[in-house]
């Protein structure tokens, strides 16, 4: 019984940690389009693109086309 409770608490704690790491963001392009991503976009790429996930697919936008990236509260 105590092992079950401990396992449940461990799963609950790991889920809370993962939820806290998520940073919903908006990516606004120079042409005014705004995309919402469940996590912060990856801007540290050597290929000159901003990469983020939208609708289960990876989206790549040229860094020069990105006007702003903001966290959503």
PDB file of N, CA and C in Angstrom:
ATOM      1  N   UNK A   1       0.819  -1.193   0.000  1.00  0.00           N
ATOM      2  CA  UNK A   1       0.000   0.000   0.000  1.00  0.00           C
ATOM      3  C   UNK A   1       0.866   1.262   0.000  1.00  0.00           C
ATOM      4  N   UNK A   2       1.891   1.299   0.841  1.00  0.00           N
ATOM      5  CA  UNK A   2       2.740   2.488   0.895  1.00  0.00           C
ATOM      6  C   UNK A   2       3.555   2.641  -0.386  1.00  0.00           C
ATOM      7  N   UNK A   3       3.903   1.509  -1.023  1.00  0.00           N
ATOM      8  CA  UNK A   3       4.625   1.597  -2.294  1.00  0.00           C
ATOM      9  C   UNK A   3       3.740   2.225  -3.358  1.00  0.00           C
ATOM     10  N   UNK A   4       2.468   1.903  -3.342  1.00  0.00           N
ATOM     11  CA  UNK A   4       1.530   2.469  -4.296  1.00  0.00           C
ATOM     12  C   UNK A   4       1.396   3.974  -4.090  1.00  0.00           C
ATOM     13  N   UNK A   5       1.305   4.389  -2.854  1.00  0.00           N
ATOM     14  CA  UNK A   5       1.188   5.816  -2.546  1.00  0.00           C
ATOM     15  C   UNK A   5       2.465   6.550  -2.956  1.00  0.00           C
ATOM     16  N   UNK A   6       3.616   5.961  -2.662  1.00  0.00           N
ATOM     17  CA  UNK A   6       4.882   6.586  -3.036  1.00  0.00           C
ATOM     18  C   UNK A   6       5.019   6.690  -4.553  1.00  0.00           C
ATOM     19  N   UNK A   7       4.607   5.646  -5.265  1.00  0.00           N
ATOM     20  CA  UNK A   7       4.665   5.664  -6.723  1.00  0.00           C
ATOM     21  C   UNK A   7       3.746   6.750  -7.276  1.00  0.00           C
ATOM     22  N   UNK A   8       2.563   6.867  -6.710  1.00  0.00           N
ATOM     23  CA  UNK A   8       1.626   7.899  -7.137  1.00  0.00           C
ATOM     24  C   UNK A   8       2.194   9.287  -6.901  1.00  0.00           C
ATOM     25  N   UNK A   9       2.786   9.503  -5.750  1.00  0.00           N
ATOM     26  CA  UNK A   9       3.381  10.801  -5.441  1.00  0.00           C
ATOM     27  C   UNK A   9       4.553  11.126  -6.373  1.00  0.00           C
ATOM     28  N   UNK A  10       5.338  10.116  -6.719  1.00  0.00           N
ATOM     29  CA  UNK A  10       6.460  10.323  -7.635  1.00  0.00           C
ATOM     30  C   UNK A  10       5.959  10.720  -9.019  1.00  0.00           C
ATOM     31  N   UNK A  11       4.910  10.071  -9.482  1.00  0.00           N
ATOM     32  CA  UNK A  11       4.331  10.403 -10.786  1.00  0.00           C
ATOM     33  C   UNK A  11       3.738  11.812 -10.759  1.00  0.00           C
ATOM     34  N   UNK A  12       3.069  12.144  -9.693  1.00  0.00           N
ATOM     35  CA  UNK A  12       2.478  13.462  -9.550  1.00  0.00           C
ATOM     36  C   UNK A  12       3.554  14.553  -9.540  1.00  0.00           C
ATOM     37  N   UNK A  13       4.632  14.305  -8.826  1.00  0.00           N
ATOM     38  CA  UNK A  13       5.725  15.278  -8.752  1.00  0.00           C
ATOM     39  C   UNK A  13       6.401  15.455 -10.110  1.00  0.00           C
ATOM     40  N   UNK A  14       6.629  14.371 -10.826  1.00  0.00           N
ATOM     41  CA  UNK A  14       7.283  14.486 -12.135  1.00  0.00           C
ATOM     42  C   UNK A  14       6.374  15.202 -13.132  1.00  0.00           C
ATOM     43  N   UNK A  15       5.089  14.979 -13.050  1.00  0.00           N
ATOM     44  CA  UNK A  15       4.150  15.680 -13.922  1.00  0.00           C
ATOM     45  C   UNK A  15       4.126  17.167 -13.630  1.00  0.00           C
ATOM     46  N   UNK A  16       4.229  17.519 -12.370  1.00  0.00           N
ATOM     47  CA  UNK A  16       4.254  18.938 -11.992  1.00  0.00           C
ATOM     48  C   UNK A  16       5.523  19.610 -12.489  1.00  0.00           C
ATOM     49  N   UNK A  17       6.614  18.916 -12.422  1.00  0.00           N
ATOM     50  CA  UNK A  17       7.888  19.468 -12.900  1.00  0.00           C
ATOM     51  C   UNK A  17       7.826  19.698 -14.402  1.00  0.00           C
ATOM     52  N   UNK A  18       7.287  18.750 -15.144  1.00  0.00           N
ATOM     53  CA  UNK A  18       7.186  18.903 -16.591  1.00  0.00           C
ATOM     54  C   UNK A  18       6.247  20.045 -16.965  1.00  0.00           C
ATOM     55  N   UNK A  19       5.161  20.190 -16.245  1.00  0.00           N
ATOM     56  CA  UNK A  19       4.222  21.274 -16.530  1.00  0.00           C
ATOM     57  C   UNK A  19       4.854  22.629 -16.240  1.00  0.00           C
ATOM     58  N   UNK A  20       5.681  22.694 -15.238  1.00  0.00           N
ATOM     59  CA  UNK A  20       6.329  23.953 -14.891  1.00  0.00           C
ATOM     60  C   UNK A  20       7.378  24.353 -15.924  1.00  0.00           C
ATOM     61  N   UNK A  21       7.925  23.414 -16.657  1.00  0.00           N
ATOM     62  CA  UNK A  21       8.966  23.706 -17.642  1.00  0.00           C
ATOM     63  C   UNK A  21       8.388  24.252 -18.941  1.00  0.00           C
ATOM     64  N   UNK A  22       7.140  24.036 -19.187  1.00  0.00           N
ATOM     65  CA  UNK A  22       6.513  24.490 -20.412  1.00  0.00           C
ATOM     66  C   UNK A  22       6.354  26.010 -20.381  1.00  0.00           C
ATOM     67  N   UNK A  23       6.682  26.658 -21.481  1.00  0.00           N
ATOM     68  CA  UNK A  23       6.582  28.110 -21.581  1.00  0.00           C
ATOM     69  C   UNK A  23       5.817  28.457 -22.843  1.00  0.00           C
ATOM     70  N   UNK A  24       4.483  28.542 -22.757  1.00  0.00           N
ATOM     71  CA  UNK A  24       3.710  28.906 -23.946  1.00  0.00           C
ATOM     72  C   UNK A  24       4.166  30.268 -24.474  1.00  0.00           C
ATOM     73  N   UNK A  25       4.272  30.379 -25.791  1.00  0.00           N
ATOM     74  CA  UNK A  25       4.795  31.600 -26.398  1.00  0.00           C
ATOM     75  C   UNK A  25       4.032  31.938 -27.662  1.00  0.00           C
ATOM     76  N   UNK A  26       4.158  33.198 -28.071  1.00  0.00           N
ATOM     77  CA  UNK A  26       3.657  33.623 -29.377  1.00  0.00           C
ATOM     78  C   UNK A  26       4.844  34.054 -30.223  1.00  0.00           C
ATOM     79  N   UNK A  27       4.779  33.723 -31.493  1.00  0.00           N
ATOM     80  CA  UNK A  27       5.806  34.126 -32.453  1.00  0.00           C
ATOM     81  C   UNK A  27       5.100  35.014 -33.481  1.00  0.00           C
ATOM     82  N   UNK A  28       5.502  36.278 -33.543  1.00  0.00           N
ATOM     83  CA  UNK A  28       4.915  37.221 -34.490  1.00  0.00           C
ATOM     84  C   UNK A  28       5.921  37.492 -35.593  1.00  0.00           C
ATOM     85  N   UNK A  29       5.470  37.340 -36.836  1.00  0.00           N
ATOM     86  CA  UNK A  29       6.358  37.540 -37.979  1.00  0.00           C
ATOM     87  C   UNK A  29       6.227  38.972 -38.499  1.00  0.00           C
ATOM     88  N   UNK A  30       7.142  39.352 -39.376  1.00  0.00           N
ATOM     89  CA  UNK A  30       7.166  40.697 -39.949  1.00  0.00           C
ATOM     90  C   UNK A  30       5.877  41.019 -40.719  1.00  0.00           C
ATOM     91  N   UNK A  31       5.228  39.989 -41.291  1.00  0.00           N
ATOM     92  CA  UNK A  31       3.991  40.221 -42.053  1.00  0.00           C
ATOM     93  C   UNK A  31       2.741  40.236 -41.173  1.00  0.00           C
ATOM     94  N   UNK A  32       2.920  40.134 -39.840  1.00  0.00           N
ATOM     95  CA  UNK A  32       1.799  40.251 -38.908  1.00  0.00           C
ATOM     96  C   UNK A  32       1.171  38.944 -38.469  1.00  0.00           C
ATOM     97  N   UNK A  33       1.621  37.833 -38.992  1.00  0.00           N
ATOM     98  CA  UNK A  33       1.079  36.531 -38.595  1.00  0.00           C
ATOM     99  C   UNK A  33       1.556  36.188 -37.186  1.00  0.00           C
ATOM    100  N   UNK A  34       0.654  35.666 -36.349  1.00  0.00           N
ATOM    101  CA  UNK A  34       1.008  35.258 -34.994  1.00  0.00           C
ATOM    102  C   UNK A  34       0.716  33.779 -34.831  1.00  0.00           C
ATOM    103  N   UNK A  35       1.718  33.026 -34.414  1.00  0.00           N
ATOM    104  CA  UNK A  35       1.567  31.603 -34.131  1.00  0.00           C
ATOM    105  C   UNK A  35       1.753  31.384 -32.638  1.00  0.00           C
ATOM    106  N   UNK A  36       0.980  30.474 -32.091  1.00  0.00           N
ATOM    107  CA  UNK A  36       1.088  30.110 -30.682  1.00  0.00           C
ATOM    108  C   UNK A  36       1.794  28.768 -30.581  1.00  0.00           C
ATOM    109  N   UNK A  37       2.749  28.669 -29.666  1.00  0.00           N
ATOM    110  CA  UNK A  37       3.449  27.402 -29.446  1.00  0.00           C
ATOM    111  C   UNK A  37       3.315  27.017 -27.980  1.00  0.00           C
ATOM    112  N   UNK A  38       3.263  25.717 -27.722  1.00  0.00           N
ATOM    113  CA  UNK A  38       3.099  25.228 -26.352  1.00  0.00           C
ATOM    114  C   UNK A  38       4.366  25.406 -25.529  1.00  0.00           C
ATOM    115  N   UNK A  39       5.483  25.570 -26.182  1.00  0.00           N
ATOM    116  CA  UNK A  39       6.758  25.734 -25.491  1.00  0.00           C
ATOM    117  C   UNK A  39       7.550  26.842 -26.171  1.00  0.00           C
ATOM    118  N   UNK A  40       8.569  27.322 -25.502  1.00  0.00           N
ATOM    119  CA  UNK A  40       9.393  28.400 -26.048  1.00  0.00           C
ATOM    120  C   UNK A  40      10.093  27.933 -27.321  1.00  0.00           C
ATOM    121  N   UNK A  41      10.107  28.768 -28.347  1.00  0.00           N
ATOM    122  CA  UNK A  41      10.788  28.410 -29.590  1.00  0.00           C
ATOM    123  C   UNK A  41      12.291  28.267 -29.390  1.00  0.00           C
ATOM    124  N   UNK A  42      12.911  27.438 -30.214  1.00  0.00           N
ATOM    125  CA  UNK A  42      14.354  27.257 -30.178  1.00  0.00           C
ATOM    126  C   UNK A  42      14.973  28.289 -31.111  1.00  0.00           C
ATOM    127  N   UNK A  43      15.722  29.221 -30.535  1.00  0.00           N
ATOM    128  CA  UNK A  43      16.347  30.272 -31.330  1.00  0.00           C
ATOM    129  C   UNK A  43      17.847  30.064 -31.463  1.00  0.00           C
ATOM    130  N   UNK A  44      18.385  29.033 -30.850  1.00  0.00           N
ATOM    131  CA  UNK A  44      19.819  28.780 -30.840  1.00  0.00           C
ATOM    132  C   UNK A  44      20.246  27.819 -31.945  1.00  0.00           C
ATOM    133  N   UNK A  45      19.712  28.012 -33.125  1.00  0.00           N
ATOM    134  CA  UNK A  45      20.078  27.121 -34.225  1.00  0.00           C
ATOM    135  C   UNK A  45      21.118  27.801 -35.108  1.00  0.00           C
ATOM    136  N   UNK A  46      22.004  27.015 -35.666  1.00  0.00           N
ATOM    137  CA  UNK A  46      23.058  27.541 -36.527  1.00  0.00           C
ATOM    138  C   UNK A  46      22.578  27.799 -37.954  1.00  0.00           C
ATOM    139  N   UNK A  47      21.394  27.294 -38.289  1.00  0.00           N
ATOM    140  CA  UNK A  47      20.911  27.422 -39.663  1.00  0.00           C
ATOM    141  C   UNK A  47      20.132  28.711 -39.928  1.00  0.00           C
ATOM    142  N   UNK A  48      19.978  29.578 -38.915  1.00  0.00           N
ATOM    143  CA  UNK A  48      19.308  30.858 -39.121  1.00  0.00           C
ATOM    144  C   UNK A  48      17.798  30.808 -39.032  1.00  0.00           C
ATOM    145  N   UNK A  49      17.263  29.767 -38.399  1.00  0.00           N
ATOM    146  CA  UNK A  49      15.822  29.623 -38.268  1.00  0.00           C
ATOM    147  C   UNK A  49      15.398  29.596 -36.810  1.00  0.00           C
ATOM    148  N   UNK A  50      14.164  30.031 -36.561  1.00  0.00           N
ATOM    149  CA  UNK A  50      13.503  29.863 -35.275  1.00  0.00           C
ATOM    150  C   UNK A  50      12.618  28.635 -35.436  1.00  0.00           C
ATOM    151  N   UNK A  51      12.730  27.684 -34.514  1.00  0.00           N
ATOM    152  CA  UNK A  51      11.996  26.423 -34.619  1.00  0.00           C
ATOM    153  C   UNK A  51      11.055  26.273 -33.429  1.00  0.00           C
ATOM    154  N   UNK A  52       9.803  25.889 -33.711  1.00  0.00           N
ATOM    155  CA  UNK A  52       8.828  25.636 -32.654  1.00  0.00           C
ATOM    156  C   UNK A  52       7.807  24.627 -33.139  1.00  0.00           C
ATOM    157  N   UNK A  53       7.019  24.115 -32.205  1.00  0.00           N
ATOM    158  CA  UNK A  53       6.018  23.111 -32.544  1.00  0.00           C
ATOM    159  C   UNK A  53       4.641  23.759 -32.551  1.00  0.00           C
ATOM    160  N   UNK A  54       3.890  23.480 -33.592  1.00  0.00           N
ATOM    161  CA  UNK A  54       2.525  23.992 -33.719  1.00  0.00           C
ATOM    162  C   UNK A  54       1.645  22.877 -34.267  1.00  0.00           C
ATOM    163  N   UNK A  55       0.649  22.514 -33.502  1.00  0.00           N
ATOM    164  CA  UNK A  55      -0.274  21.468 -33.950  1.00  0.00           C
ATOM    165  C   UNK A  55       0.383  20.125 -34.170  1.00  0.00           C
ATOM    166  N   UNK A  56       1.424  19.819 -33.390  1.00  0.00           N
ATOM    167  CA  UNK A  56       2.108  18.546 -33.504  1.00  0.00           C
ATOM    168  C   UNK A  56       3.157  18.491 -34.609  1.00  0.00           C
ATOM    169  N   UNK A  57       3.362  19.595 -35.296  1.00  0.00           N
ATOM    170  CA  UNK A  57       4.365  19.640 -36.373  1.00  0.00           C
ATOM    171  C   UNK A  57       5.412  20.695 -36.065  1.00  0.00           C
ATOM    172  N   UNK A  58       6.626  20.434 -36.534  1.00  0.00           N
ATOM    173  CA  UNK A  58       7.709  21.393 -36.349  1.00  0.00           C
ATOM    174  C   UNK A  58       7.614  22.490 -37.411  1.00  0.00           C
ATOM    175  N   UNK A  59       7.694  23.736 -36.950  1.00  0.00           N
ATOM    176  CA  UNK A  59       7.640  24.890 -37.844  1.00  0.00           C
ATOM    177  C   UNK A  59       8.992  25.589 -37.784  1.00  0.00           C
ATOM    178  N   UNK A  60       9.520  25.952 -38.958  1.00  0.00           N
ATOM    179  CA  UNK A  60      10.785  26.692 -39.038  1.00  0.00           C
ATOM    180  C   UNK A  60      10.507  28.013 -39.752  1.00  0.00           C
ATOM    181  N   UNK A  61      10.928  29.097 -39.098  1.00  0.00           N
ATOM    182  CA  UNK A  61      10.764  30.429 -39.669  1.00  0.00           C
ATOM    183  C   UNK A  61      12.133  31.091 -39.670  1.00  0.00           C
ATOM    184  N   UNK A  62      12.482  31.723 -40.771  1.00  0.00           N
ATOM    185  CA  UNK A  62      13.750  32.420 -40.866  1.00  0.00           C
ATOM    186  C   UNK A  62      13.804  33.509 -39.787  1.00  0.00           C
ATOM    187  N   UNK A  63      14.937  33.613 -39.092  1.00  0.00           N
ATOM    188  CA  UNK A  63      15.076  34.582 -38.004  1.00  0.00           C
ATOM    189  C   UNK A  63      14.812  36.009 -38.472  1.00  0.00           C
ATOM    190  N   UNK A  64      15.153  36.335 -39.704  1.00  0.00           N
ATOM    191  CA  UNK A  64      14.939  37.687 -40.213  1.00  0.00           C
ATOM    192  C   UNK A  64      13.454  38.004 -40.402  1.00  0.00           C
ATOM    193  N   UNK A  65      12.606  36.967 -40.473  1.00  0.00           N
ATOM    194  CA  UNK A  65      11.173  37.170 -40.641  1.00  0.00           C
ATOM    195  C   UNK A  65      10.435  37.269 -39.312  1.00  0.00           C
ATOM    196  N   UNK A  66      11.116  37.002 -38.193  1.00  0.00           N
ATOM    197  CA  UNK A  66      10.479  37.035 -36.873  1.00  0.00           C
ATOM    198  C   UNK A  66      10.586  38.444 -36.308  1.00  0.00           C
ATOM    199  N   UNK A  67       9.427  39.027 -35.997  1.00  0.00           N
ATOM    200  CA  UNK A  67       9.385  40.365 -35.423  1.00  0.00           C
ATOM    201  C   UNK A  67       9.570  40.312 -33.915  1.00  0.00           C
ATOM    202  N   UNK A  68       8.849  39.369 -33.264  1.00  0.00           N
ATOM    203  CA  UNK A  68       8.962  39.272 -31.800  1.00  0.00           C
ATOM    204  C   UNK A  68       8.510  37.896 -31.326  1.00  0.00           C
ATOM    205  N   UNK A  69       9.071  37.465 -30.191  1.00  0.00           N
ATOM    206  CA  UNK A  69       8.678  36.242 -29.495  1.00  0.00           C
ATOM    207  C   UNK A  69       8.350  36.639 -28.062  1.00  0.00           C
ATOM    208  N   UNK A  70       7.144  36.302 -27.625  1.00  0.00           N
ATOM    209  CA  UNK A  70       6.708  36.681 -26.278  1.00  0.00           C
ATOM    210  C   UNK A  70       6.155  35.478 -25.534  1.00  0.00           C
ATOM    211  N   UNK A  71       6.408  35.445 -24.229  1.00  0.00           N
ATOM    212  CA  UNK A  71       5.803  34.428 -23.366  1.00  0.00           C
ATOM    213  C   UNK A  71       4.346  34.778 -23.144  1.00  0.00           C
ATOM    214  N   UNK A  72       3.501  33.761 -23.096  1.00  0.00           N
ATOM    215  CA  UNK A  72       2.088  33.946 -22.786  1.00  0.00           C
ATOM    216  C   UNK A  72       1.894  33.632 -21.321  1.00  0.00           C
ATOM    217  N   UNK A  73       1.237  34.531 -20.618  1.00  0.00           N
ATOM    218  CA  UNK A  73       1.010  34.315 -19.176  1.00  0.00           C
ATOM    219  C   UNK A  73      -0.069  33.310 -18.910  1.00  0.00           C
TER     220      UNK A  73
END
